[in-house]
């Protein structure tokens, strides 16, 4: 072999080895994974706002992690949302990656293995863990994210979570946690009405936000009675062209409609649905306080529009926005329409107050939904990434200012949030009184029985005392089944 | 290939299709009715024999729903048959524009029941509905159509009557169509002869018209009775079964058992109970309206 040939071979060998080393040690080429993330949501404004924002912002955020994400929201009307979600889970379908689940469904979904526990994910993401455990209202953390919650109080949930002693299944999704009281400011401050009220009841109608904080439910009945007027009578100096009602609350049988409004009164009377420890309803849901609360609720029904058993959200919003009722109560997520002059005749005449108390006890039914990850998702990694993005400070602040509710303590008391919507002050005050009902797997059966009987009570088919006894009886049967009896 | 083998070759796909689509789910549901099974929490299905059937038989909730179903059928079916038959007779006469009228009468049948129910829900709303507005303007009173007050004389809740009336609105055209088809089979010469013989209108109906339309009325009755048992969408949209359980007919209860309580065992058992009742009623109707005629 000539020297030249040997030299050429050595050069070629060096080149091959060099190329090999370069190839082996080169930085990996970033590969972009395409993912479609499907999020189940009720068909409502918060869902649309979150969808829009996710499409604008999360897609960019995910690119940092090598994902090209397409966001798709799977909407269902509220009345059928539970059926939609539970059917998808029951079929073990991967068509949904994340879901805004109602807080009471967590037990059913967790027990069935349909959603994933996020404790490990939280441990790997300290910022998210900190936001969830240290900057979230404790009652929302407990009711939205923790299962089982038996024996865990609102006061101890954070400590237990920090010690890793509770199972966490999601982050607050739409923290529409309570419903304030809306009233007709123009009527409550009208001099003639005020004088007439004082003459009849011996005390003043509330005027300021602070006045309303002192209002007892019993006074709400007085207000409702006072303002209920017939067509042709005068109201605030004007002759009424239609009947006018003191109060409008939701009593329809669908889903959890009536329970969400009845329980405001029920809990404020000091009644309880059950003993969570012993899983007993008898003696709780039909206690003397419970029966008194039911009788009181029926007093309020007298001052509601006719056809009270079928008042749903549409009917409530129409009645109040048309200027046909003096007071109502509604979730913050839906209240925007009251203040929209194109949809409400009373847009500039509405005041917002904290939920009334009864003898110093104040509660409001917890609303809102945690955001959970489906156990059948084929994109769990991206779904968890979405969870992390969704609960980050910036996203939560932006959504809070847009929607008018949040679970984050650091946002709640900022002037920016307080001034963002007419109801925020009452929302913040109410939030600490929010209380949830059962979240055990048989929740839907308990709810169904309660809805059916409360609706019949409002329809006058069952007297209040008997209604509460019937609920106790039906709940006992269901809870017996839950206990494996 | 022998003719018999060839026949089987063509028939087997249809039988397989029938088995997969109809029989298999039916048998599966029958099997399920012997188990306690919650699909969502997925505890292991527990074989309970005929316990589900026994519990349902002794459950006052089921009997209450059966009563409501009975009332609902007893109001809506006769109304549909009377109105449907009258309209068909009207259209059978030499009425100007009868074809156009028939098309117009059929419109409710062409609209999805969910849409019809929603439309009536708005129309009949207690406070903002058009019907109550008209009543209030004309007479100064309103009716709470979806309420629990009892209807004078009938003694049922307004909500149940309203659901039955909406069902009547939807399904009367079907009866009209069936009776019209029956009437078209009567030879003109027979009716002409009857007119020449001066036979009274009642006798004409009794001895000529009714025998011709009887089998088709029987068929319509079977179809409508089966369908009435299965009414769901109208009730779901109009009242959700309320107030209380006033309009909760048995199928609505089955739906609740299955998709609110996720108790598929009890829901399947009750479905089979209803299937037996429907089969029994169908046999009676078939005997009376169709086979009895053939024997005669």
Coordinates of N, CA, C and O in Angstrom, one line a residue, chain A residues 378-453:
Chain A
X378 N -55.6 10.3 26.4 CA -54.3 9.8 25.8 C -53.3 11.0 25.8 O -52.2 10.8 25.3
X379 N -53.7 12.1 26.3 CA -52.8 13.3 26.4 C -52.6 13.8 27.8 O -52.7 15.0 28.0
X380 N -52.5 12.9 28.7 CA -52.4 13.3 30.1 C -51.3 14.3 30.4 O -51.5 15.2 31.2
X381 N -50.2 14.1 29.8 CA -49.0 14.9 30.0 C -49.4 16.4 29.7 O -49.2 17.3 30.5
X382 N -50.1 16.6 28.5 CA -50.5 17.9 28.1 C -51.6 18.4 28.9 O -51.7 19.6 29.3
X383 N -52.5 17.5 29.3 CA -53.6 17.9 30.2 C -53.1 18.4 31.5 O -53.6 19.4 32.0
X384 N -52.1 17.8 32.1 CA -51.6 18.3 33.3 C -50.9 19.6 33.1 O -50.9 20.5 34.0
X385 N -50.2 19.7 32.0 CA -49.6 21.0 31.6 C -50.6 22.1 31.6 O -50.4 23.2 32.0
X386 N -51.8 21.8 31.0 CA -52.9 22.7 30.9 C -53.3 23.2 32.4 O -53.5 24.3 32.6
X387 N -53.4 22.2 33.2 CA -53.8 22.4 34.6 C -52.8 23.4 35.3 O -53.3 24.4 36.0
X388 N -51.5 23.2 35.0 CA -50.5 24.0 35.6 C -50.6 25.4 35.1 O -50.5 26.4 35.8
X389 N -50.8 25.5 33.7 CA -51.0 26.8 33.1 C -52.2 27.5 33.6 O -52.2 28.7 34.0
X390 N -53.3 26.8 33.7 CA -54.6 27.3 34.0 C -54.6 27.9 35.4 O -55.2 29.0 35.7
X391 N -53.9 27.3 36.4 CA -53.9 27.8 37.7 C -52.7 28.7 38.1 O -52.5 29.0 39.2
X392 N -52.0 29.1 37.0 CA -50.9 30.0 37.3 C -51.4 31.4 37.6 O -52.6 31.8 37.3
X393 N -50.6 32.2 38.3 CA -51.1 33.5 38.8 C -51.7 34.4 37.7 O -52.7 35.0 37.8
X394 N -50.9 34.5 36.5 CA -51.3 35.4 35.5 C -52.7 35.0 34.9 O -53.6 35.9 34.7
X395 N -52.8 33.7 34.6 CA -54.1 33.3 34.0 C -55.2 33.5 34.9 O -56.3 33.9 34.6
X396 N -55.0 33.1 36.2 CA -56.1 33.3 37.2 C -56.5 34.7 37.4 O -57.7 35.0 37.5
X397 N -55.5 35.6 37.3 CA -55.9 37.0 37.5 C -56.7 37.5 36.3 O -57.7 38.2 36.4
X398 N -56.2 37.1 35.1 CA -56.9 37.6 33.9 C -58.4 37.1 33.9 O -59.3 37.8 33.6
X399 N -58.5 35.8 34.2 CA -59.9 35.2 34.2 C -60.7 35.8 35.3 O -61.9 36.1 35.2
X400 N -60.1 36.1 36.5 CA -60.9 36.7 37.6 C -61.4 38.0 37.2 O -62.6 38.4 37.5
X401 N -60.6 38.8 36.6 CA -61.0 40.2 36.2 C -62.1 40.1 35.1 O -63.0 40.9 35.0
X402 N -62.0 39.1 34.2 CA -63.0 38.9 33.1 C -64.3 38.4 33.7 O -65.4 38.9 33.2
X403 N -64.2 37.4 34.6 CA -65.5 36.7 35.0 C -66.1 37.2 36.3 O -67.3 37.0 36.5
X404 N -65.3 37.8 37.1 CA -65.8 38.3 38.4 C -65.9 37.3 39.5 O -66.7 37.5 40.4
X405 N -65.1 36.3 39.4 CA -65.0 35.4 40.6 C -63.6 34.7 40.5 O -63.0 34.6 39.4
X406 N -63.1 34.3 41.6 CA -61.9 33.6 41.7 C -61.8 32.8 43.0 O -62.4 33.2 44.0
X407 N -60.9 31.8 43.1 CA -60.6 31.1 44.3 C -59.3 31.6 45.0 O -59.0 31.2 46.1
X408 N -58.6 32.5 44.3 CA -57.3 32.9 44.7 C -57.3 34.0 45.7 O -57.8 35.1 45.4
X409 N -56.8 33.8 46.9 CA -56.9 34.8 47.9 C -56.1 36.1 47.6 O -56.5 37.2 47.9
X410 N -55.0 35.9 46.8 CA -54.2 37.0 46.5 C -54.9 38.0 45.5 O -54.5 39.1 45.3
X411 N -55.9 37.4 44.8 CA -56.6 38.3 43.8 C -57.9 38.9 44.4 O -58.2 40.0 44.2
X412 N -58.5 38.1 45.3 CA -59.8 38.5 45.9 C -59.9 39.9 46.4 O -60.8 40.6 46.1
X413 N -58.9 40.3 47.2 CA -59.0 41.6 47.9 C -58.3 42.7 47.2 O -58.1 43.8 47.7
X414 N -57.9 42.5 45.9 CA -57.2 43.6 45.2 C -58.2 44.6 44.7 O -59.4 44.2 44.4
X415 N -57.9 45.9 44.7 CA -58.9 46.9 44.2 C -59.3 46.6 42.8 O -60.4 46.8 42.4
X416 N -58.4 46.1 42.0 CA -58.7 45.7 40.6 C -59.8 44.8 40.5 O -60.7 44.9 39.7
X417 N -59.8 43.7 41.3 CA -60.8 42.7 41.3 C -62.1 43.3 41.9 O -63.2 43.1 41.4
X418 N -62.0 44.0 43.0 CA -63.1 44.5 43.7 C -63.9 45.5 42.8 O -65.1 45.5 42.9
X419 N -63.2 46.2 41.9 CA -63.9 47.1 41.1 C -64.3 46.5 39.7 O -64.8 47.2 38.9
X420 N -64.0 45.3 39.5 CA -64.2 44.7 38.2 C -65.6 44.4 37.8 O -66.0 44.5 36.6
X421 N -66.5 44.1 38.8 CA -67.9 43.8 38.5 C -68.7 44.3 39.7 O -68.2 44.4 40.8
X422 N -70.0 44.5 39.4 CA -70.8 45.0 40.5 C -71.0 44.1 41.7 O -71.3 44.6 42.8
X423 N -70.8 42.8 41.5 CA -71.1 41.9 42.6 C -69.8 41.4 43.4 O -69.9 40.6 44.3
X424 N -68.6 41.9 43.0 CA -67.4 41.3 43.5 C -67.3 41.5 45.1 O -66.9 40.5 45.8
X425 N -67.7 42.6 45.6 CA -67.6 42.8 47.0 C -68.5 41.8 47.8 O -68.0 41.2 48.7
X426 N -69.7 41.6 47.3 CA -70.6 40.6 47.9 C -70.0 39.2 47.7 O -70.1 38.4 48.6
X427 N -69.5 39.0 46.5 CA -68.9 37.6 46.2 C -67.8 37.3 47.2 O -67.8 36.2 47.8
X428 N -66.9 38.3 47.5 CA -65.8 38.0 48.4 C -66.3 37.8 49.8 O -65.9 36.8 50.4
X429 N -67.3 38.6 50.2 CA -67.8 38.4 51.6 C -68.5 37.0 51.7 O -68.4 36.3 52.7
X430 N -69.3 36.7 50.7 CA -70.0 35.5 50.7 C -69.1 34.2 50.6 O -69.5 33.2 51.2
X431 N -68.0 34.4 49.9 CA -67.2 33.2 49.6 C -66.9 32.4 50.9 O -66.8 31.1 50.9
X432 N -66.6 33.1 52.0 CA -66.3 32.3 53.2 C -67.4 31.6 53.8 O -67.2 30.7 54.7
X433 N -68.6 31.9 53.4 CA -69.8 31.2 53.9 C -70.3 30.1 53.0 O -71.3 29.4 53.3
X434 N -69.5 29.8 51.9 CA -70.0 28.8 50.9 C -69.8 27.4 51.5 O -68.8 27.1 52.1
X435 N -70.9 26.6 51.3 CA -70.9 25.3 51.9 C -71.4 24.3 50.8 O -72.4 24.6 50.2
X436 N -70.8 23.1 50.7 CA -71.2 22.2 49.7 C -72.1 21.1 50.3 O -72.0 20.8 51.5
X437 N -72.9 20.4 49.4 CA -73.5 19.2 49.9 C -72.7 18.0 49.7 O -71.5 18.1 49.5
X438 N -73.3 16.8 49.8 CA -72.5 15.6 49.7 C -71.7 15.4 48.5 O -72.1 15.9 47.4
X439 N -70.5 14.7 48.5 CA -69.8 14.4 47.3 C -69.5 12.9 47.2 O -68.5 12.5 46.6
X440 N -70.3 12.1 47.9 CA -70.1 10.7 47.9 C -70.6 10.1 46.5 O -71.4 10.8 45.9
X441 N -70.2 8.9 46.2 CA -70.6 8.4 44.9 C -72.1 8.3 44.7 O -72.6 8.4 43.5
X442 N -72.9 8.2 45.7 CA -74.3 8.1 45.5 C -75.0 9.5 45.6 O -76.2 9.6 45.8
X443 N -74.2 10.5 45.4 CA -74.7 11.9 45.5 C -75.9 12.1 44.6 O -76.8 12.7 45.0
X444 N -75.8 11.6 43.3 CA -76.8 11.9 42.4 C -78.2 11.3 42.8 O -79.2 11.9 42.6
X445 N -78.2 10.2 43.5 CA -79.4 9.6 44.0 C -80.0 10.5 45.2 O -81.2 10.7 45.3
X446 N -79.1 10.9 46.0 CA -79.5 11.8 47.2 C -80.1 13.1 46.6 O -81.1 13.5 47.1
X447 N -79.4 13.6 45.6 CA -79.9 14.9 45.1 C -81.2 14.7 44.4 O -82.1 15.5 44.6
X448 N -81.3 13.6 43.6 CA -82.6 13.4 42.9 C -83.8 13.3 43.8 O -84.8 14.0 43.6
X449 N -83.6 12.6 44.9 CA -84.7 12.4 45.9 C -85.1 13.8 46.5 O -86.2 14.2 46.6
X450 N -84.0 14.5 46.8 CA -84.2 15.9 47.4 C -84.9 16.8 46.5 O -85.8 17.6 46.9
X451 N -84.4 16.8 45.2 CA -85.0 17.7 44.2 C -86.5 17.5 44.1 O -87.3 18.4 44.0
X452 N -86.8 16.2 43.9 CA -88.2 15.8 43.7 C -89.1 16.2 44.8 O -90.2 16.8 44.6
X453 N -88.7 16.0 46.0 CA -89.5 16.3 47.2 C -89.6 17.8 47.4 O -90.7 18.3 47.7

